[in-house]
PDB file of C-alpha atoms in Angstrom:
ATOM      1  CA  UNK C   1     164.091 151.182 142.719  1.00 50.00           C
ATOM      2  CA  UNK C   2     165.695 149.133 139.983  1.00 59.00           C
ATOM      3  CA  UNK C   3     163.597 146.495 138.313  1.00 57.00           C
ATOM      4  CA  UNK C   4     165.004 143.311 136.797  1.00 59.00           C
ATOM      5  CA  UNK C   5     165.508 143.538 133.040  1.00 61.00           C
ATOM      6  CA  UNK C   6     163.026 140.748 132.261  1.00 62.00           C
ATOM      7  CA  UNK C   7     160.146 142.493 134.106  1.00 57.00           C
ATOM      8  CA  UNK C   8     158.544 145.225 132.028  1.00 60.00           C
ATOM      9  CA  UNK C   9     155.851 146.454 134.372  1.00 59.00           C
ATOM     10  CA  UNK C  10     152.800 145.110 136.077  1.00 58.00           C
ATOM     11  CA  UNK C  11     150.271 142.980 134.194  1.00 61.00           C
ATOM     12  CA  UNK C  12     147.598 145.113 132.615  1.00 62.00           C
ATOM     13  CA  UNK C  13     143.936 144.169 132.331  1.00 61.00           C
ATOM     14  CA  UNK C  14     142.717 143.468 128.803  1.00 61.00           C
ATOM     15  CA  UNK C  15     141.298 146.419 126.890  1.00 59.00           C
ATOM     16  CA  UNK C  16     137.529 146.666 126.643  1.00 56.00           C
ATOM     17  CA  UNK C  17     135.444 148.659 124.183  1.00 55.00           C
ATOM     18  CA  UNK C  18     132.910 150.998 125.692  1.00 57.00           C
ATOM     19  CA  UNK C  19     129.465 149.540 125.444  1.00 55.00           C
ATOM     20  CA  UNK C  20     130.603 145.936 124.866  1.00 50.00           C
ATOM     21  CA  UNK C  21     130.618 143.132 127.417  1.00 53.00           C
ATOM     22  CA  UNK C  22     133.745 141.364 126.163  1.00 49.00           C
ATOM     23  CA  UNK C  23     137.336 142.583 125.865  1.00 49.00           C
ATOM     24  CA  UNK C  24     138.919 143.411 122.556  1.00 48.00           C
ATOM     25  CA  UNK C  25     140.401 140.309 120.993  1.00 46.00           C
ATOM     26  CA  UNK C  26     138.842 138.165 123.720  1.00 46.00           C
ATOM     27  CA  UNK C  27     136.674 135.115 123.483  1.00 48.00           C
ATOM     28  CA  UNK C  28     133.644 136.733 125.017  1.00 47.00           C
ATOM     29  CA  UNK C  29     134.193 135.378 128.517  1.00 47.00           C
ATOM     30  CA  UNK C  30     133.740 137.725 131.433  1.00 47.00           C
ATOM     31  CA  UNK C  31     136.766 138.881 133.473  1.00 45.00           C
ATOM     32  CA  UNK C  32     135.686 136.764 136.433  1.00 46.00           C
ATOM     33  CA  UNK C  33     135.739 133.661 134.228  1.00 46.00           C
ATOM     34  CA  UNK C  34     139.228 134.455 132.899  1.00 46.00           C
ATOM     35  CA  UNK C  35     140.849 135.129 136.334  1.00 47.00           C
ATOM     36  CA  UNK C  36     140.089 131.734 137.811  1.00 49.00           C
ATOM     37  CA  UNK C  37     142.860 129.225 137.303  1.00 50.00           C
ATOM     38  CA  UNK C  38     141.825 125.582 137.366  1.00 52.00           C
ATOM     39  CA  UNK C  39     143.662 123.418 139.901  1.00 54.00           C
ATOM     40  CA  UNK C  40     146.846 121.816 138.609  1.00 54.00           C
ATOM     41  CA  UNK C  41     147.353 124.361 135.830  1.00 54.00           C
ATOM     42  CA  UNK C  42     150.242 126.852 135.581  1.00 57.00           C
ATOM     43  CA  UNK C  43     150.014 130.115 137.544  1.00 56.00           C
ATOM     44  CA  UNK C  44     148.957 133.331 135.907  1.00 61.00           C
ATOM     45  CA  UNK C  45     151.673 135.571 134.400  1.00 63.00           C
ATOM     46  CA  UNK C  46     151.208 138.070 137.278  1.00 70.00           C
ATOM     47  CA  UNK C  47     151.979 135.370 139.845  1.00 83.00           C
ATOM     48  CA  UNK C  48     155.226 134.487 138.035  1.00 85.00           C
ATOM     49  CA  UNK C  49     156.200 138.160 138.043  1.00 88.00           C
ATOM     50  CA  UNK C  50     155.457 138.437 141.765  1.00 89.00           C
ATOM     51  CA  UNK C  51     157.540 135.336 142.462  1.00 90.00           C
ATOM     52  CA  UNK C  52     160.432 136.724 140.416  1.00 91.00           C
ATOM     53  CA  UNK C  53     160.246 140.045 142.259  1.00 92.00           C
ATOM     54  CA  UNK C  54     160.149 138.303 145.648  1.00 93.00           C
ATOM     55  CA  UNK C  55     163.155 136.145 144.703  1.00 93.00           C
ATOM     56  CA  UNK C  56     165.076 139.222 143.641  1.00 93.00           C
ATOM     57  CA  UNK C  57     164.090 141.023 146.848  1.00 94.00           C
ATOM     58  CA  UNK C  58     165.414 138.095 148.899  1.00 95.00           C
ATOM     59  CA  UNK C  59     168.653 138.112 146.896  1.00 95.00           C
ATOM     60  CA  UNK C  60     169.160 141.866 147.316  1.00 95.00           C
ATOM     61  CA  UNK C  61     168.337 141.648 151.031  1.00 95.00           C
ATOM     62  CA  UNK C  62     170.972 138.922 151.450  1.00 95.00           C
ATOM     63  CA  UNK C  63     173.485 141.067 149.513  1.00 95.00           C
ATOM     64  CA  UNK C  64     172.725 144.023 151.769  1.00 95.00           C
ATOM     65  CA  UNK C  65     173.177 141.905 154.896  1.00 96.00           C
ATOM     66  CA  UNK C  66     176.549 140.625 153.634  1.00 96.00           C
ATOM     67  CA  UNK C  67     177.660 144.176 152.829  1.00 96.00           C
ATOM     68  CA  UNK C  68     176.618 145.395 156.281  1.00 96.00           C
ATOM     69  CA  UNK C  69     178.544 142.538 157.958  1.00 96.00           C
ATOM     70  CA  UNK C  70     181.659 143.371 155.897  1.00 96.00           C
ATOM     71  CA  UNK C  71     181.392 147.038 156.880  1.00 96.00           C
ATOM     72  CA  UNK C  72     180.987 146.181 160.579  1.00 96.00           C
ATOM     73  CA  UNK C  73     184.089 143.958 160.414  1.00 96.00           C
ATOM     74  CA  UNK C  74     186.015 146.741 158.674  1.00 96.00           C
ATOM     75  CA  UNK C  75     185.059 149.254 161.390  1.00 97.00           C
ATOM     76  CA  UNK C  76     186.160 146.842 164.146  1.00 97.00           C
ATOM     77  CA  UNK C  77     189.465 146.178 162.369  1.00 97.00           C
ATOM     78  CA  UNK C  78     190.150 149.925 161.937  1.00 97.00           C
ATOM     79  CA  UNK C  79     189.351 150.591 165.612  1.00 97.00           C
ATOM     80  CA  UNK C  80     191.656 147.736 166.685  1.00 96.00           C
ATOM     81  CA  UNK C  81     194.462 148.977 164.386  1.00 96.00           C
ATOM     82  CA  UNK C  82     194.158 152.543 165.706  1.00 96.00           C
ATOM     83  CA  UNK C  83     194.364 151.304 169.275  1.00 93.00           C
ATOM     84  CA  UNK C  84     197.445 149.205 168.466  1.00 91.00           C
ATOM     85  CA  UNK C  85     199.168 152.177 166.796  1.00 93.00           C
ATOM     86  CA  UNK C  86     198.425 154.374 169.825  1.00 91.00           C
ATOM     87  CA  UNK C  87     199.846 151.745 172.206  1.00 90.00           C
ATOM     88  CA  UNK C  88     202.992 151.399 170.103  1.00 91.00           C
ATOM     89  CA  UNK C  89     203.470 155.187 170.027  1.00 92.00           C
ATOM     90  CA  UNK C  90     203.094 155.457 173.811  1.00 92.00           C
ATOM     91  CA  UNK C  91     205.501 152.576 174.453  1.00 92.00           C
ATOM     92  CA  UNK C  92     208.077 154.095 172.059  1.00 93.00           C
ATOM     93  CA  UNK C  93     207.971 157.456 173.844  1.00 93.00           C
ATOM     94  CA  UNK C  94     208.107 155.871 177.292  1.00 94.00           C
ATOM     95  CA  UNK C  95     211.033 153.621 176.376  1.00 93.00           C
ATOM     96  CA  UNK C  96     212.966 156.736 175.292  1.00 94.00           C
ATOM     97  CA  UNK C  97     212.316 158.283 178.734  1.00 94.00           C
ATOM     98  CA  UNK C  98     213.747 155.330 180.700  1.00 95.00           C
ATOM     99  CA  UNK C  99     217.281 156.858 180.885  1.00 94.00           C
ATOM    100  CA  UNK C 100     215.711 159.990 182.419  1.00 94.00           C
ATOM    101  CA  UNK C 101     213.986 157.839 185.043  1.00 94.00           C
ATOM    102  CA  UNK C 102     217.280 156.017 185.716  1.00 94.00           C
ATOM    103  CA  UNK C 103     219.047 159.360 186.239  1.00 93.00           C
ATOM    104  CA  UNK C 104     216.259 160.484 188.610  1.00 93.00           C
ATOM    105  CA  UNK C 105     216.512 157.245 190.594  1.00 91.00           C
ATOM    106  CA  UNK C 106     220.288 157.599 190.877  1.00 93.00           C
ATOM    107  CA  UNK C 107     220.025 161.246 191.954  1.00 93.00           C
ATOM    108  CA  UNK C 108     217.358 160.322 194.520  1.00 91.00           C
ATOM    109  CA  UNK C 109     219.552 157.526 195.907  1.00 89.00           C
ATOM    110  CA  UNK C 110     222.423 160.034 196.345  1.00 91.00           C
ATOM    111  CA  UNK C 111     220.139 162.583 198.033  1.00 90.00           C
ATOM    112  CA  UNK C 112     220.421 165.178 195.266  1.00 90.00           C
ATOM    113  CA  UNK C 113     216.665 165.417 194.564  1.00 87.00           C
ATOM    114  CA  UNK C 114     215.343 168.090 196.927  1.00 88.00           C
ATOM    115  CA  UNK C 115     212.744 170.863 197.098  1.00 87.00           C
ATOM    116  CA  UNK C 116     211.438 172.027 193.693  1.00 89.00           C
ATOM    117  CA  UNK C 117     213.293 169.346 191.775  1.00 90.00           C
ATOM    118  CA  UNK C 118     211.589 166.688 193.929  1.00 91.00           C
ATOM    119  CA  UNK C 119     208.191 168.122 192.998  1.00 93.00           C
ATOM    120  CA  UNK C 120     209.137 168.008 189.300  1.00 93.00           C
ATOM    121  CA  UNK C 121     210.301 164.404 189.674  1.00 92.00           C
ATOM    122  CA  UNK C 122     207.029 163.395 191.403  1.00 93.00           C
ATOM    123  CA  UNK C 123     204.960 165.169 188.728  1.00 95.00           C
ATOM    124  CA  UNK C 124     206.913 163.377 185.972  1.00 94.00           C
ATOM    125  CA  UNK C 125     206.398 159.990 187.641  1.00 92.00           C
ATOM    126  CA  UNK C 126     202.672 160.711 188.103  1.00 94.00           C
ATOM    127  CA  UNK C 127     202.211 161.666 184.450  1.00 95.00           C
ATOM    128  CA  UNK C 128     204.146 158.636 183.220  1.00 94.00           C
ATOM    129  CA  UNK C 129     202.043 156.386 185.461  1.00 93.00           C
ATOM    130  CA  UNK C 130     198.878 157.913 183.981  1.00 93.00           C
ATOM    131  CA  UNK C 131     200.151 156.797 180.558  1.00 92.00           C
ATOM    132  CA  UNK C 132     200.381 153.235 181.906  1.00 92.00           C
ATOM    133  CA  UNK C 133     204.068 153.002 182.861  1.00 94.00           C
ATOM    134  CA  UNK C 134     204.577 150.527 185.725  1.00 94.00           C
ATOM    135  CA  UNK C 135     207.662 149.372 187.578  1.00 92.00           C
ATOM    136  CA  UNK C 136     208.161 145.592 187.605  1.00 93.00           C
ATOM    137  CA  UNK C 137     210.480 145.038 190.566  1.00 89.00           C
ATOM    138  CA  UNK C 138     210.381 145.578 194.289  1.00 90.00           C
ATOM    139  CA  UNK C 139     212.632 144.178 197.005  1.00 91.00           C
ATOM    140  CA  UNK C 140     211.022 141.104 198.548  1.00 90.00           C
ATOM    141  CA  UNK C 141     208.966 140.244 195.454  1.00 92.00           C
ATOM    142  CA  UNK C 142     209.223 136.700 194.068  1.00 94.00           C
ATOM    143  CA  UNK C 143     211.755 136.352 191.264  1.00 94.00           C
ATOM    144  CA  UNK C 144     210.082 136.110 187.835  1.00 93.00           C
ATOM    145  CA  UNK C 145     212.493 135.401 184.965  1.00 93.00           C
ATOM    146  CA  UNK C 146     210.063 136.947 182.476  1.00 93.00           C
ATOM    147  CA  UNK C 147     210.229 140.309 184.315  1.00 94.00           C
ATOM    148  CA  UNK C 148     213.573 140.220 186.128  1.00 95.00           C
ATOM    149  CA  UNK C 149     217.166 139.767 185.063  1.00 94.00           C
ATOM    150  CA  UNK C 150     219.285 138.177 187.804  1.00 94.00           C
ATOM    151  CA  UNK C 151     222.639 139.964 188.095  1.00 94.00           C
ATOM    152  CA  UNK C 152     223.848 138.025 191.127  1.00 93.00           C
ATOM    153  CA  UNK C 153     222.441 135.277 193.311  1.00 92.00           C
ATOM    154  CA  UNK C 154     222.957 134.648 197.012  1.00 91.00           C
ATOM    155  CA  UNK C 155     221.870 131.622 199.030  1.00 90.00           C
ATOM    156  CA  UNK C 156     220.152 132.019 202.357  1.00 88.00           C
ATOM    157  CA  UNK C 157     217.878 130.083 204.661  1.00 85.00           C
ATOM    158  CA  UNK C 158     215.576 133.124 205.173  1.00 87.00           C
ATOM    159  CA  UNK C 159     213.624 132.553 201.921  1.00 89.00           C
ATOM    160  CA  UNK C 160     211.594 129.586 200.685  1.00 89.00           C
ATOM    161  CA  UNK C 161     211.602 130.508 196.982  1.00 91.00           C
ATOM    162  CA  UNK C 162     213.809 132.704 194.779  1.00 93.00           C
ATOM    163  CA  UNK C 163     213.190 136.305 195.820  1.00 93.00           C
ATOM    164  CA  UNK C 164     214.395 139.711 194.641  1.00 93.00           C
ATOM    165  CA  UNK C 165     216.529 140.905 197.561  1.00 93.00           C
ATOM    166  CA  UNK C 166     217.647 144.167 195.895  1.00 93.00           C
ATOM    167  CA  UNK C 167     216.747 146.102 192.740  1.00 93.00           C
ATOM    168  CA  UNK C 168     219.810 147.402 190.908  1.00 93.00           C
ATOM    169  CA  UNK C 169     217.911 148.942 187.995  1.00 94.00           C
ATOM    170  CA  UNK C 170     214.140 149.205 187.796  1.00 94.00           C
ATOM    171  CA  UNK C 171     212.332 147.485 184.941  1.00 95.00           C
ATOM    172  CA  UNK C 172     209.198 148.885 183.321  1.00 95.00           C
ATOM    173  CA  UNK C 173     206.179 147.760 181.361  1.00 94.00           C
ATOM    174  CA  UNK C 174     203.223 149.397 179.645  1.00 93.00           C
ATOM    175  CA  UNK C 175     200.097 147.303 179.739  1.00 85.00           C
ATOM    176  CA  UNK C 176     201.192 143.812 178.739  1.00 85.00           C
ATOM    177  CA  UNK C 177     204.381 144.932 176.964  1.00 91.00           C
ATOM    178  CA  UNK C 178     207.685 144.748 178.848  1.00 93.00           C
ATOM    179  CA  UNK C 179     209.842 147.761 177.981  1.00 94.00           C
ATOM    180  CA  UNK C 180     212.849 146.624 179.985  1.00 95.00           C
ATOM    181  CA  UNK C 181     213.446 143.833 182.536  1.00 95.00           C
ATOM    182  CA  UNK C 182     214.571 144.802 186.020  1.00 96.00           C
ATOM    183  CA  UNK C 183     218.133 144.023 187.082  1.00 95.00           C
ATOM    184  CA  UNK C 184     217.938 142.387 190.517  1.00 95.00           C
ATOM    185  CA  UNK C 185     219.929 140.510 193.133  1.00 95.00           C
ATOM    186  CA  UNK C 186     218.260 137.175 193.781  1.00 95.00           C
ATOM    187  CA  UNK C 187     218.162 135.441 197.148  1.00 94.00           C
ATOM    188  CA  UNK C 188     217.671 131.695 196.691  1.00 92.00           C
ATOM    189  CA  UNK C 189     216.942 129.111 199.401  1.00 89.00           C
ATOM    190  CA  UNK C 190     219.828 126.919 200.578  1.00 83.00           C
ATOM    191  CA  UNK C 191     220.045 123.430 199.120  1.00 68.00           C
TER     192      UNK C 191
END
């Protein structure tokens, strides 16, 4: 343990010669008489040393607590940054796979996805969903301009609010990030 530079050890008792009742260089008073401090007088040198050591201990404890708090904040920031980098990497990969999903949707609509290829397509969709990829449009869903891009709009009395009547191209998101808005046909109420 480091000691402050102004403290050079613990107070030592005065030296005493063997066979004498008073310490060397002392006034002849007994140790009990010397250790009592009259009220209102200054504390003994040992008390000042103890106070200095306690003050330094408090200061070092506060420094240690500040250092621990800084380290905890650093660990939280690193964990948050790693999570953000992982989310960005996943969204970049998934956005590059959107043309593949568009081709699969088109082939499915034309009836070309059959047998083994259908199993591969389902497995791909399952794995992409496990990474957090979600479609953002379905026919009959309310129109949301933050998720949908209206390609055309028709007016009808069968709806009470703007609704997606058909999905021309599916939109996708990962978590809270929109990768691509869905292209939809919107049915709006008359009037």
